mmCIF file of C-alpha atoms in Angstrom:
data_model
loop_
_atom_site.group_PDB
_atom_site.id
_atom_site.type_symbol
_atom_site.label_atom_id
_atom_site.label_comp_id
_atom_site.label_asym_id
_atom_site.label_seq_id
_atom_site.Cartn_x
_atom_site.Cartn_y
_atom_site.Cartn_z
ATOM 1 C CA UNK A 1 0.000 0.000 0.000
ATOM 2 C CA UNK A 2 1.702 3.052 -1.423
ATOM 3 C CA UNK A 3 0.909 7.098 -0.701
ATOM 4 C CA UNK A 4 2.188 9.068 -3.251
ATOM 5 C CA UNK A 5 3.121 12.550 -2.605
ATOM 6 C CA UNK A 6 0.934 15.660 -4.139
ATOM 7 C CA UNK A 7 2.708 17.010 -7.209
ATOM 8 C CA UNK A 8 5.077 19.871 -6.500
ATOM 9 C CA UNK A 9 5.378 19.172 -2.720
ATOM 10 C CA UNK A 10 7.693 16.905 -0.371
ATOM 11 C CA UNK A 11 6.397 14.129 2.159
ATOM 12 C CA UNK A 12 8.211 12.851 5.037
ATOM 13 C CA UNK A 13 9.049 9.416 4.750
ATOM 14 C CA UNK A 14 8.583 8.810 8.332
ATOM 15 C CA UNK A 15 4.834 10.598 8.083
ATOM 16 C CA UNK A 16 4.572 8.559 5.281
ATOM 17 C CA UNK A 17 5.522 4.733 7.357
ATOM 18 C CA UNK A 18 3.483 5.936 10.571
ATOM 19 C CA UNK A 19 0.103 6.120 8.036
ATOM 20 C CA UNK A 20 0.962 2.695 6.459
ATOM 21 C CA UNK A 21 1.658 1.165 9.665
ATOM 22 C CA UNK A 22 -1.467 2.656 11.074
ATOM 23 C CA UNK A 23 -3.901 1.886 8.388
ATOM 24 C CA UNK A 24 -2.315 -2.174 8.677
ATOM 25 C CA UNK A 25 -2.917 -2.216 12.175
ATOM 26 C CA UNK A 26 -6.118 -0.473 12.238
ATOM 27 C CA UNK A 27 -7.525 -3.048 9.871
ATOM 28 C CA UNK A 28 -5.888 -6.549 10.800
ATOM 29 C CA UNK A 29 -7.845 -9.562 10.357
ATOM 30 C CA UNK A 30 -8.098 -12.194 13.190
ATOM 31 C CA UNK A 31 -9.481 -14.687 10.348
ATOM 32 C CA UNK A 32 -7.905 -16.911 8.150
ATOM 33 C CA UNK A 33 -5.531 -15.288 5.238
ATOM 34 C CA UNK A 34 -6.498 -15.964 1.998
ATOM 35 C CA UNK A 35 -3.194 -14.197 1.011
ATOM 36 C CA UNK A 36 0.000 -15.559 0.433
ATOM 37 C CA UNK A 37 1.515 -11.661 0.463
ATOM 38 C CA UNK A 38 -0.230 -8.909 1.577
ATOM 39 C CA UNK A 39 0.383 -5.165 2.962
ATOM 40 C CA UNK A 40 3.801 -4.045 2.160
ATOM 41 C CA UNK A 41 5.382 -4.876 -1.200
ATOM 42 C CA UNK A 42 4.261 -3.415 -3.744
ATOM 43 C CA UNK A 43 1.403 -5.669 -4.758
ATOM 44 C CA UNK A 44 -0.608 -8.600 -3.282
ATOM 45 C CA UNK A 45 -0.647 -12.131 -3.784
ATOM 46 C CA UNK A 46 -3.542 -14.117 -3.669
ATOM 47 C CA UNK A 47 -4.551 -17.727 -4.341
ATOM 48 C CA UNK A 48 -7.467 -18.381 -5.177
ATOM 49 C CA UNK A 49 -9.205 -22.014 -4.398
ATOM 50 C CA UNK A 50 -9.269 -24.578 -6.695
ATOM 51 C CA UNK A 51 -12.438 -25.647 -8.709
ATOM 52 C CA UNK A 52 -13.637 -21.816 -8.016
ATOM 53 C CA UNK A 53 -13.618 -18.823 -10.095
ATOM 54 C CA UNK A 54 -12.678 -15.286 -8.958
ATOM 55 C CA UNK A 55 -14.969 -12.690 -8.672
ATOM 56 C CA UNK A 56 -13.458 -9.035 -9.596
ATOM 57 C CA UNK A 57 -15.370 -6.058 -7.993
ATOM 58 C CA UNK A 58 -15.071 -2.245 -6.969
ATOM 59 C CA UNK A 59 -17.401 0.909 -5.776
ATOM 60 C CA UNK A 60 -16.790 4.376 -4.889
ATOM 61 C CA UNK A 61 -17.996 6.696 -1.711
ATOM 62 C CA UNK A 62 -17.351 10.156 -2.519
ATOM 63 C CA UNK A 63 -17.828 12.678 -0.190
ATOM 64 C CA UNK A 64 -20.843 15.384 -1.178
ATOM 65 C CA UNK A 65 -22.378 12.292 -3.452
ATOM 66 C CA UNK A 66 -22.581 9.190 -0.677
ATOM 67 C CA UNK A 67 -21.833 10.883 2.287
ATOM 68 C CA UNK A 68 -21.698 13.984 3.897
ATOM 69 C CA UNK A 69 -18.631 14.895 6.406
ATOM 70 C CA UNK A 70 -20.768 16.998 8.697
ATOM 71 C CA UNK A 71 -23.623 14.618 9.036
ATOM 72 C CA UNK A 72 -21.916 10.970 8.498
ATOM 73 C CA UNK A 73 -20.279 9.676 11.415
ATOM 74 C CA UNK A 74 -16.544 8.115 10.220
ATOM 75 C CA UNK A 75 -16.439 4.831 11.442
ATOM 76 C CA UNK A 76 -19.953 4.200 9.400
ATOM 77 C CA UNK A 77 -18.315 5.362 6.428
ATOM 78 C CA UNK A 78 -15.677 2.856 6.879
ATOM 79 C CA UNK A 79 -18.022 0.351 7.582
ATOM 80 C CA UNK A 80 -20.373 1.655 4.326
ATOM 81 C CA UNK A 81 -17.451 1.689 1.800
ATOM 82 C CA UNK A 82 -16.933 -1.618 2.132
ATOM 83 C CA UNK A 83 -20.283 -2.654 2.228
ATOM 84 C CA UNK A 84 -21.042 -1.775 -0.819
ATOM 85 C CA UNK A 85 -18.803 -3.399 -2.750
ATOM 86 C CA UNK A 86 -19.619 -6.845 -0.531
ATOM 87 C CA UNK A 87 -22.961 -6.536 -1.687
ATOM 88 C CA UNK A 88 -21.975 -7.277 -5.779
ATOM 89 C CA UNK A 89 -19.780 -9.999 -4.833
ATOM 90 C CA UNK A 90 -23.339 -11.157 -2.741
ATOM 91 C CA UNK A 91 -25.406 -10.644 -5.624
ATOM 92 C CA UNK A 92 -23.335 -13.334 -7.928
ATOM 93 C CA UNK A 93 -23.748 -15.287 -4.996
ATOM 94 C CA UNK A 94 -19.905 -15.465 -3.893
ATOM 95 C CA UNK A 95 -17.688 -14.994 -0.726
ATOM 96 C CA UNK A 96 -15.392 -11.623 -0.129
ATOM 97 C CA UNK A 97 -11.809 -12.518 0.380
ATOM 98 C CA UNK A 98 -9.861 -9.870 0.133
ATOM 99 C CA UNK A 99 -9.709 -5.689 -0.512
ATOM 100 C CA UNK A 100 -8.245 -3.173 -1.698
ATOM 101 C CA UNK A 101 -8.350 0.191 -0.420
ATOM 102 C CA UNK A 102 -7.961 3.654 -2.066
ATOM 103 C CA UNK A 103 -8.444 6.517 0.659
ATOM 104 C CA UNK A 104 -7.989 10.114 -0.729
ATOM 105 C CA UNK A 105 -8.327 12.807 2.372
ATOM 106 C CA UNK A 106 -7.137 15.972 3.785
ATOM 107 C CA UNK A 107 -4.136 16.027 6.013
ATOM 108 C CA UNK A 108 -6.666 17.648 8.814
ATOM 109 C CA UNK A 109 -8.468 14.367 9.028
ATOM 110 C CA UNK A 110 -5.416 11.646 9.313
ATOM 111 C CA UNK A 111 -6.421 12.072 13.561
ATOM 112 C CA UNK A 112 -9.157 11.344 14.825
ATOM 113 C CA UNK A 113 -11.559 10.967 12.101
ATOM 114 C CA UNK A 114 -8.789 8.369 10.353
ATOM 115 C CA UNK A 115 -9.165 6.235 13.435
ATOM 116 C CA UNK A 116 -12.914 6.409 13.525
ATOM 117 C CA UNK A 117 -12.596 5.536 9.724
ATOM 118 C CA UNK A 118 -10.322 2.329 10.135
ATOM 119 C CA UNK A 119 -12.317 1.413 13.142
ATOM 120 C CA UNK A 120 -15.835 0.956 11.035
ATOM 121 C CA UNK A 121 -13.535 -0.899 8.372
ATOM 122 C CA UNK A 122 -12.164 -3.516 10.305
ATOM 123 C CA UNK A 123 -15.389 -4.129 11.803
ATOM 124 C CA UNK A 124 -16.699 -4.482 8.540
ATOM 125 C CA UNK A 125 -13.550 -6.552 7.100
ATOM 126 C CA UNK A 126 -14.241 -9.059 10.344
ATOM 127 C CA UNK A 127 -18.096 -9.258 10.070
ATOM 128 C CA UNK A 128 -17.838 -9.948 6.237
ATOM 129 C CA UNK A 129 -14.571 -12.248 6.531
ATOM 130 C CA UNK A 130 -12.598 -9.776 3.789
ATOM 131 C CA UNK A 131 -8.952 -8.907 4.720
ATOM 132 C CA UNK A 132 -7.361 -5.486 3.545
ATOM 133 C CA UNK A 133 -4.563 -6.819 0.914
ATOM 134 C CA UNK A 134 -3.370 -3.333 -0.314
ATOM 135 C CA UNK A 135 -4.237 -0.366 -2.254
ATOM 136 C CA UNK A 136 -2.734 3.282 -2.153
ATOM 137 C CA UNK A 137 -3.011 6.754 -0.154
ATOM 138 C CA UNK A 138 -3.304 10.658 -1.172
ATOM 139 C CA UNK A 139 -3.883 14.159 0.251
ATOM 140 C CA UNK A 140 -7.093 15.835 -1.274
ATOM 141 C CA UNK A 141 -9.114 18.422 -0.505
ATOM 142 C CA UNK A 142 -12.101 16.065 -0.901
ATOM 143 C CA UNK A 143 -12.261 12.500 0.805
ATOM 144 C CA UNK A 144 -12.756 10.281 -1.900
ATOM 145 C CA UNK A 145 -12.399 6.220 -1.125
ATOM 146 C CA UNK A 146 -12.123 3.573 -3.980
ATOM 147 C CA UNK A 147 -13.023 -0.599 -2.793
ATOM 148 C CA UNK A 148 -12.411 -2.937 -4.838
ATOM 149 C CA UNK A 149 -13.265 -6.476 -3.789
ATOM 150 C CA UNK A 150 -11.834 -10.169 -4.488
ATOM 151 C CA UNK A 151 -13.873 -12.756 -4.197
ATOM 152 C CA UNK A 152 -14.881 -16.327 -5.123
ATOM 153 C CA UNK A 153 -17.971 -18.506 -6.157
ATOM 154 C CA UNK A 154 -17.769 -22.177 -7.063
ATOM 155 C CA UNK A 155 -16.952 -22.571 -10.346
ATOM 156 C CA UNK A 156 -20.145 -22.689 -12.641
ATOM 157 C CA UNK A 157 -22.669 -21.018 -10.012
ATOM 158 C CA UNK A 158 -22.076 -17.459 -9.984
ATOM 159 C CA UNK A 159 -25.966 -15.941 -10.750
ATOM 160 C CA UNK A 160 -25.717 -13.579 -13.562
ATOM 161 C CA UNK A 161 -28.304 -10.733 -14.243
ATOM 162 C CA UNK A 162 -29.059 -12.176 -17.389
ATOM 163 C CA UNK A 163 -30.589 -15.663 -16.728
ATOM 164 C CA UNK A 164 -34.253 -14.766 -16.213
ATOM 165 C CA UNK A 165 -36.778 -15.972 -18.447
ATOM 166 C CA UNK A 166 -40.650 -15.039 -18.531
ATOM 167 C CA UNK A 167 -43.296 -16.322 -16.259
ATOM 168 C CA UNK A 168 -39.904 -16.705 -13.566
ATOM 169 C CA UNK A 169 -40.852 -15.016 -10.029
ATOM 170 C CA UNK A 170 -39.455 -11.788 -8.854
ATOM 171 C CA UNK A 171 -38.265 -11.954 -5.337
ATOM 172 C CA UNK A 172 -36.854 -8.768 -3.307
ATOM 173 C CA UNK A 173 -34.874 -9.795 0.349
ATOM 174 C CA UNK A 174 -35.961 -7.476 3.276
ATOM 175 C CA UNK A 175 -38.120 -4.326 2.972
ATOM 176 C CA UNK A 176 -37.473 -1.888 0.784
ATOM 177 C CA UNK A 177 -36.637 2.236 1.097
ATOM 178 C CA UNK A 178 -35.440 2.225 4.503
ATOM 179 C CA UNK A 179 -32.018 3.827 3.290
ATOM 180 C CA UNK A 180 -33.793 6.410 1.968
ATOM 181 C CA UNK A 181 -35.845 7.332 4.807
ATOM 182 C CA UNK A 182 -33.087 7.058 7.025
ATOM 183 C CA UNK A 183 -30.773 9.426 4.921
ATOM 184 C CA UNK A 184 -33.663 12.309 4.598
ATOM 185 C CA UNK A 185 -33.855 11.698 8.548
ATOM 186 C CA UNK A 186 -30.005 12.437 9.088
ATOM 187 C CA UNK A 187 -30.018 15.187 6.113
ATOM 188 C CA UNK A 188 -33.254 16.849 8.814
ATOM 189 C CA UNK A 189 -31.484 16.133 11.551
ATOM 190 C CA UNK A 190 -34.331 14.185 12.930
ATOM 191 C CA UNK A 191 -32.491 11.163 14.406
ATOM 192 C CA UNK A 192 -29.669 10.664 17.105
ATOM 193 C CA UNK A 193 -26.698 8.975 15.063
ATOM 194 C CA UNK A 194 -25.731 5.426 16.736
ATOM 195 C CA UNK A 195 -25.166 2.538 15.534
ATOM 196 C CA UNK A 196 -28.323 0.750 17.421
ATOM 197 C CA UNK A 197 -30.804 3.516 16.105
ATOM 198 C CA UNK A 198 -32.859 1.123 13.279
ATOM 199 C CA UNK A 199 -34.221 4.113 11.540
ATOM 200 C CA UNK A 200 -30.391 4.926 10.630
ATOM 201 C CA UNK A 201 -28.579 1.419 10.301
ATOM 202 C CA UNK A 202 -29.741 0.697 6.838
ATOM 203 C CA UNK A 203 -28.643 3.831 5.586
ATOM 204 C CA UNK A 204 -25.001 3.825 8.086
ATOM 205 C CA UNK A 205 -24.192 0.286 8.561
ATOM 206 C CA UNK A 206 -25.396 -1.819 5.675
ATOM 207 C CA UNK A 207 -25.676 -5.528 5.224
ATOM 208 C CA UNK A 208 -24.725 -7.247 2.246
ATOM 209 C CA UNK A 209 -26.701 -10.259 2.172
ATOM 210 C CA UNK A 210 -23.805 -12.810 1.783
ATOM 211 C CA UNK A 211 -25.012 -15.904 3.349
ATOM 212 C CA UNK A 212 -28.236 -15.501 1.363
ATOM 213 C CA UNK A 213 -26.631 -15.131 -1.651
ATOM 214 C CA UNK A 214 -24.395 -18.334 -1.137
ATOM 215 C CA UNK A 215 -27.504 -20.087 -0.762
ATOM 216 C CA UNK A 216 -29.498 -19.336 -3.534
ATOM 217 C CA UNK A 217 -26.274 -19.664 -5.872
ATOM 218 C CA UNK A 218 -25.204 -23.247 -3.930
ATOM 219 C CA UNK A 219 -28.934 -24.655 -4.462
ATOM 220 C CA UNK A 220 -29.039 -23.171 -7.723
ATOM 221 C CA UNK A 221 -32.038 -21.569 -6.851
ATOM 222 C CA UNK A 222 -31.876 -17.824 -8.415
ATOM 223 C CA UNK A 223 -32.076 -17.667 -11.907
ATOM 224 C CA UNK A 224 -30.949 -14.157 -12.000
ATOM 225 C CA UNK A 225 -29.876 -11.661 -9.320
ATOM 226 C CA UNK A 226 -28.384 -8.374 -8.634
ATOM 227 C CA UNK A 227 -28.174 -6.107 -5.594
ATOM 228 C CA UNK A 228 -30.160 -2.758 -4.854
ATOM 229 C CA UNK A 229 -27.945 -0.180 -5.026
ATOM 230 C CA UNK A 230 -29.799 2.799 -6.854
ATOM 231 C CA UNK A 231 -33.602 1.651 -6.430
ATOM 232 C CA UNK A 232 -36.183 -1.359 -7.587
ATOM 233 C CA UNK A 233 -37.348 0.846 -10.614
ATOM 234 C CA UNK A 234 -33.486 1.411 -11.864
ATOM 235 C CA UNK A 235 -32.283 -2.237 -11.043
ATOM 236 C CA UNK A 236 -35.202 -4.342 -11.844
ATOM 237 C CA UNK A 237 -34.466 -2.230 -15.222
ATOM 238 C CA UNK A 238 -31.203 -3.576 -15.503
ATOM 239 C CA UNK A 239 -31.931 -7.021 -15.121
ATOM 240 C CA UNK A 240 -34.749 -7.592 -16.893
ATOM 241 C CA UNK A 241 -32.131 -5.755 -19.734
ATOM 242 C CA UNK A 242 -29.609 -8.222 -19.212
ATOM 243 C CA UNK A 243 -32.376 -10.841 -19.471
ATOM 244 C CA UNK A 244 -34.251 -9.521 -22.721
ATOM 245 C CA UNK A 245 -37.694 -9.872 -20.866
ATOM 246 C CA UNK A 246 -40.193 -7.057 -19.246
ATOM 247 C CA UNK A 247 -41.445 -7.516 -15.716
ATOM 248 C CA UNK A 248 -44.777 -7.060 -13.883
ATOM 249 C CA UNK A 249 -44.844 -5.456 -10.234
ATOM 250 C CA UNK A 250 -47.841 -5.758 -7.738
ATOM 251 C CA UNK A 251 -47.561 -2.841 -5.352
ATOM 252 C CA UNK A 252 -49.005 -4.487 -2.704
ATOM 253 C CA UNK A 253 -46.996 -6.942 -2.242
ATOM 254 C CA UNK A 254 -44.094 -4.671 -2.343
ATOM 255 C CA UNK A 255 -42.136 -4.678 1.088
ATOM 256 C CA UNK A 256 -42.137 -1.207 2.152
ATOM 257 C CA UNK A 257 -40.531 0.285 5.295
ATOM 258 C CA UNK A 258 -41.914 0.525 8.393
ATOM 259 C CA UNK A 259 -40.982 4.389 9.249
ATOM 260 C CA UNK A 260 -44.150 4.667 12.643
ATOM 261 C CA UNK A 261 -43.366 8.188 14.790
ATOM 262 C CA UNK A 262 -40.071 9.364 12.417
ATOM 263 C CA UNK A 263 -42.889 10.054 9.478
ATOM 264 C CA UNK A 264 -44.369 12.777 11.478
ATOM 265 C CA UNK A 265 -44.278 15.530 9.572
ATOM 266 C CA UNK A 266 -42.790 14.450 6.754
ATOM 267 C CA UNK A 267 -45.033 13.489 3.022
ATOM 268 C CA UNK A 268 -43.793 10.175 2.925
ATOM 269 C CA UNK A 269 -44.679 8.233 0.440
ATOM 270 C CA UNK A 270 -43.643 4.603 1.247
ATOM 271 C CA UNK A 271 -44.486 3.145 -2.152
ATOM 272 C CA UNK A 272 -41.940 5.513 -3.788
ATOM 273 C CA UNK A 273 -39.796 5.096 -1.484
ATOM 274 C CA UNK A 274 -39.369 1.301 -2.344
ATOM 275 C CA UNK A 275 -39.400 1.801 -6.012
ATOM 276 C CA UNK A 276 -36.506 4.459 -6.044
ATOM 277 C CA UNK A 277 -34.868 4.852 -2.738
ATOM 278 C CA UNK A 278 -31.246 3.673 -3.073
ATOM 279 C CA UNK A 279 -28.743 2.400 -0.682
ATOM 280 C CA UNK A 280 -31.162 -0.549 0.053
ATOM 281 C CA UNK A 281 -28.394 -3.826 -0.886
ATOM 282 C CA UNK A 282 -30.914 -6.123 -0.441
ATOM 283 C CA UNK A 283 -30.705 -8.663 -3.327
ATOM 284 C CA UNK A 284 -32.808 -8.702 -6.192
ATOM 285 C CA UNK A 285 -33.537 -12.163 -7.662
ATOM 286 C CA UNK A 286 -35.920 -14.470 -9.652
ATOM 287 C CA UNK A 287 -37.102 -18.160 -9.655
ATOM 288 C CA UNK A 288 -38.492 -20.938 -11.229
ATOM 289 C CA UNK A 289 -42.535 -21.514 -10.352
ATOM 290 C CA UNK A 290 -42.060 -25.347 -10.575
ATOM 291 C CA UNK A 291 -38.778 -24.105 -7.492
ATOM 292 C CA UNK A 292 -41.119 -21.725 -5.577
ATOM 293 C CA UNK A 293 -41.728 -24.616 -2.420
ATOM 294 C CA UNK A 294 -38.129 -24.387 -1.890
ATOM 295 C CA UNK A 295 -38.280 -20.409 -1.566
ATOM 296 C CA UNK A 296 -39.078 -20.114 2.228
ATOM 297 C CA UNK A 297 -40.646 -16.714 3.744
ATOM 298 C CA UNK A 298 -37.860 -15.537 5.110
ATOM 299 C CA UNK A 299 -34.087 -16.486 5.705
ATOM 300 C CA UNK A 300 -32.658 -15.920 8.993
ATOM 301 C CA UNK A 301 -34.021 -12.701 9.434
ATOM 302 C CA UNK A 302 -34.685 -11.500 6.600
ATOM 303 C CA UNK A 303 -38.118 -11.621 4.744
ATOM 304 C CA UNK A 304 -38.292 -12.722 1.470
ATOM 305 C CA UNK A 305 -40.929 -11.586 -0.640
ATOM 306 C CA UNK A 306 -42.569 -12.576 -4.196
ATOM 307 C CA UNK A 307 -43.812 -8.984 -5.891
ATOM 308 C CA UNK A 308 -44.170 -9.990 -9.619
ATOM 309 C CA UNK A 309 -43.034 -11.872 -12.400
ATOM 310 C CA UNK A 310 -40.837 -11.411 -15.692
ATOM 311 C CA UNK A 311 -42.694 -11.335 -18.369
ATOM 312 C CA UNK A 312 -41.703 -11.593 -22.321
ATOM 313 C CA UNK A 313 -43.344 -8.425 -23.111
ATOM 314 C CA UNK A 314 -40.165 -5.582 -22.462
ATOM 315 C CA UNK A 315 -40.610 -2.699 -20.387
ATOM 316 C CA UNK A 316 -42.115 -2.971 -16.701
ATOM 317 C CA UNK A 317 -45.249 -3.027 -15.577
ATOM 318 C CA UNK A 318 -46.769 -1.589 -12.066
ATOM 319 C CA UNK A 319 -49.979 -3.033 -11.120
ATOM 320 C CA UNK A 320 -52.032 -1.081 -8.079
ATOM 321 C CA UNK A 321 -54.487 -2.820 -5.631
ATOM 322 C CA UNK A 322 -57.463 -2.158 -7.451
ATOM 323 C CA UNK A 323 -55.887 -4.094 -10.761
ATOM 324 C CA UNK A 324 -54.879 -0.471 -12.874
ATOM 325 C CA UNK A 325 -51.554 -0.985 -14.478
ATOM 326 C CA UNK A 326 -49.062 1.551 -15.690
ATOM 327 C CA UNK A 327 -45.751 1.187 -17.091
ATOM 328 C CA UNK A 328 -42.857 1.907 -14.272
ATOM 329 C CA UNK A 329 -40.178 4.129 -15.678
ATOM 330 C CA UNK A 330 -36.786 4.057 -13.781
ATOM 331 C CA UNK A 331 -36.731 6.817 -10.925
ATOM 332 C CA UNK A 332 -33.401 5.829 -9.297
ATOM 333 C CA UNK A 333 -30.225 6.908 -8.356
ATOM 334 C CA UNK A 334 -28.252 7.805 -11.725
ATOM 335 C CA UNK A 335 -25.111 9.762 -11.315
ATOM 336 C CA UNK A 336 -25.481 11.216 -14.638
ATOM 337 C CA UNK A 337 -29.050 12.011 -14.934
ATOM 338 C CA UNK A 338 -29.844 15.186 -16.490
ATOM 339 C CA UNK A 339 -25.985 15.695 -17.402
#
């Protein structure tokens, strides 16, 4: 893990080794090594397992775009920027092994707020079993973190987005638009940050659903799949892309959050809120009707829930309680919208 120097000015070498040293330490792993080299030459090695294939991944969290450094505590955005990138290796139903980190920030935050940074990402790296294997470091007036992820699927099962086929089920893990909700609470002000407060944990701490993912890919049970990142409306849109097939949507059966007393005086509208709220990473997936007695209602935890079906007819299709359908148009999160 290398920091390179901003052009036209001098680092100390000894400034320099104290980061390295404390970024290493701040995000050792107690779990087994997947790496025969890690932190400190100038690239990794890892081996990968035989009979699996590799499974390549990375995400950005940019501050002013994911976060905000007034409002987002630092050890959640450690935690989050990790997180996200988890979630894709999830969604091709695989197991994080290793990461990479690239951590742009100002020199007035390599105190306290670095700590509080490396402290959410190694209890991230230890919930999700993925061990920091290297990356790089710079001074900017911006913090801007790069992830990128390693990890593994037996070979032949990863779930791709494009294996659904009409009349398949659409499934959706957990409920949907609680990220949303909790980030307009924290942009109000509305909610005391901690890391127990379940109005805010979607939208600080979220959890890639690994072990849900490994079981649908193991069991061969998800035709296609892909995690919520920028909204239902945007990602169901992808998939059913990938796919070549339309979908249909009933928005009742639509999991939508549960927001009680934090809704007070707010127009929430739950239903949009679960079509286009982002930051969800629950996983998106489809199955067989004659493999729909093997689907239970939830795993673990976490509810799963049957909201439509893909159908061969492109485009998507919402469908309200009293049977009026109208075509659902992506209303996500797109970084370029309007650009």
């Amino acid at each position: 893990m290398k920091k390179r120097p901003t052009p036209g000015k001098r680092t100390s070498k000894s400034s320099e080794d104290a980061l390295l040293k404390r970024i290493k330490a701040g995000t050792r792993s107690a779990q087994r090594s997947y790496l025969r080299l890690g932190i400190g030459d100038d690239a990794a090695l890892f081996e990968p397992r035989q009979g699996y294939e590799t499974i390549l991944t990375c995400d950005w969290l940019l501050e002013g775009v994911h976060f905000l450094r007034n409002r987002h505590p630092a050890d959640a955005v450690g935690w989050k920027c990790l997180a996200r990138a988890v979630s894709d290796v999830a969604a091709m139903g695989g197991e994080p092994r290793c990461f990479l980190l690239s951590l742009a920030f100002p020199p007035t935050h390599s105190g306290q707020w670095l700590d509080e940074f490396l402290n959410g990402l190694r209890r991230a790296a230890r919930r999700f079993g993925c061990e920091l294997a290297g990356g790089d470091t710079t001074r900017s007036a911006r913090i801007l973190i790069n992830v990128s992820v390693v990890g593994e699927v037996r070979h032949g099962r990863g779930v791709l987005r494009s294996g659904a086929r009409p009349r398949d089920v659409v499934y959706v893990s957990g409920r949907l638009g609680e990220a949303e909700l909790g980030l307009d609470l924290l942009r109000r002000g509305k909610q005391r940050i901690a890391q127990g407060n379940p109005l805010l944990g979607k939208h600080l701490y979220p959890e890639p659903r690994l072990a849900l993912g490994s079981w649908l890919a193991e069991h061969r049970l998800a035709t296609a799949m892909m995690d919520l990142s920028d909204g239902l409306s945007t990602d169901l849109a992808r998939l059913c892309g990938a796919s070549r097939t339309g979908a249909r949507l009933f928005a009742e059966r639509i999991p939508k959050c549960e927001a009680g007393a934090a809704s007070r005086g707010l127009r929430l509208d739950r239903l949009k809120l679960a079509l286009h709220g982002g930051d969800d990473y629950e996983l998106l997936f489809t199955v067989r009707k004659s493999q729909l007695a093997r689907i239970p209602k939830s795993f673990g935890d976490v509810p799963l829930t049957a909201i439509g079906e893909i159908t061969r007819e492109r485009g998507i299709v919402l469908t309200d309680r009293d049977g009026r359908s109208s075509q659902l148009h992506p209303g996500g999160w797109d970084p370029f919208a309007g650009k």
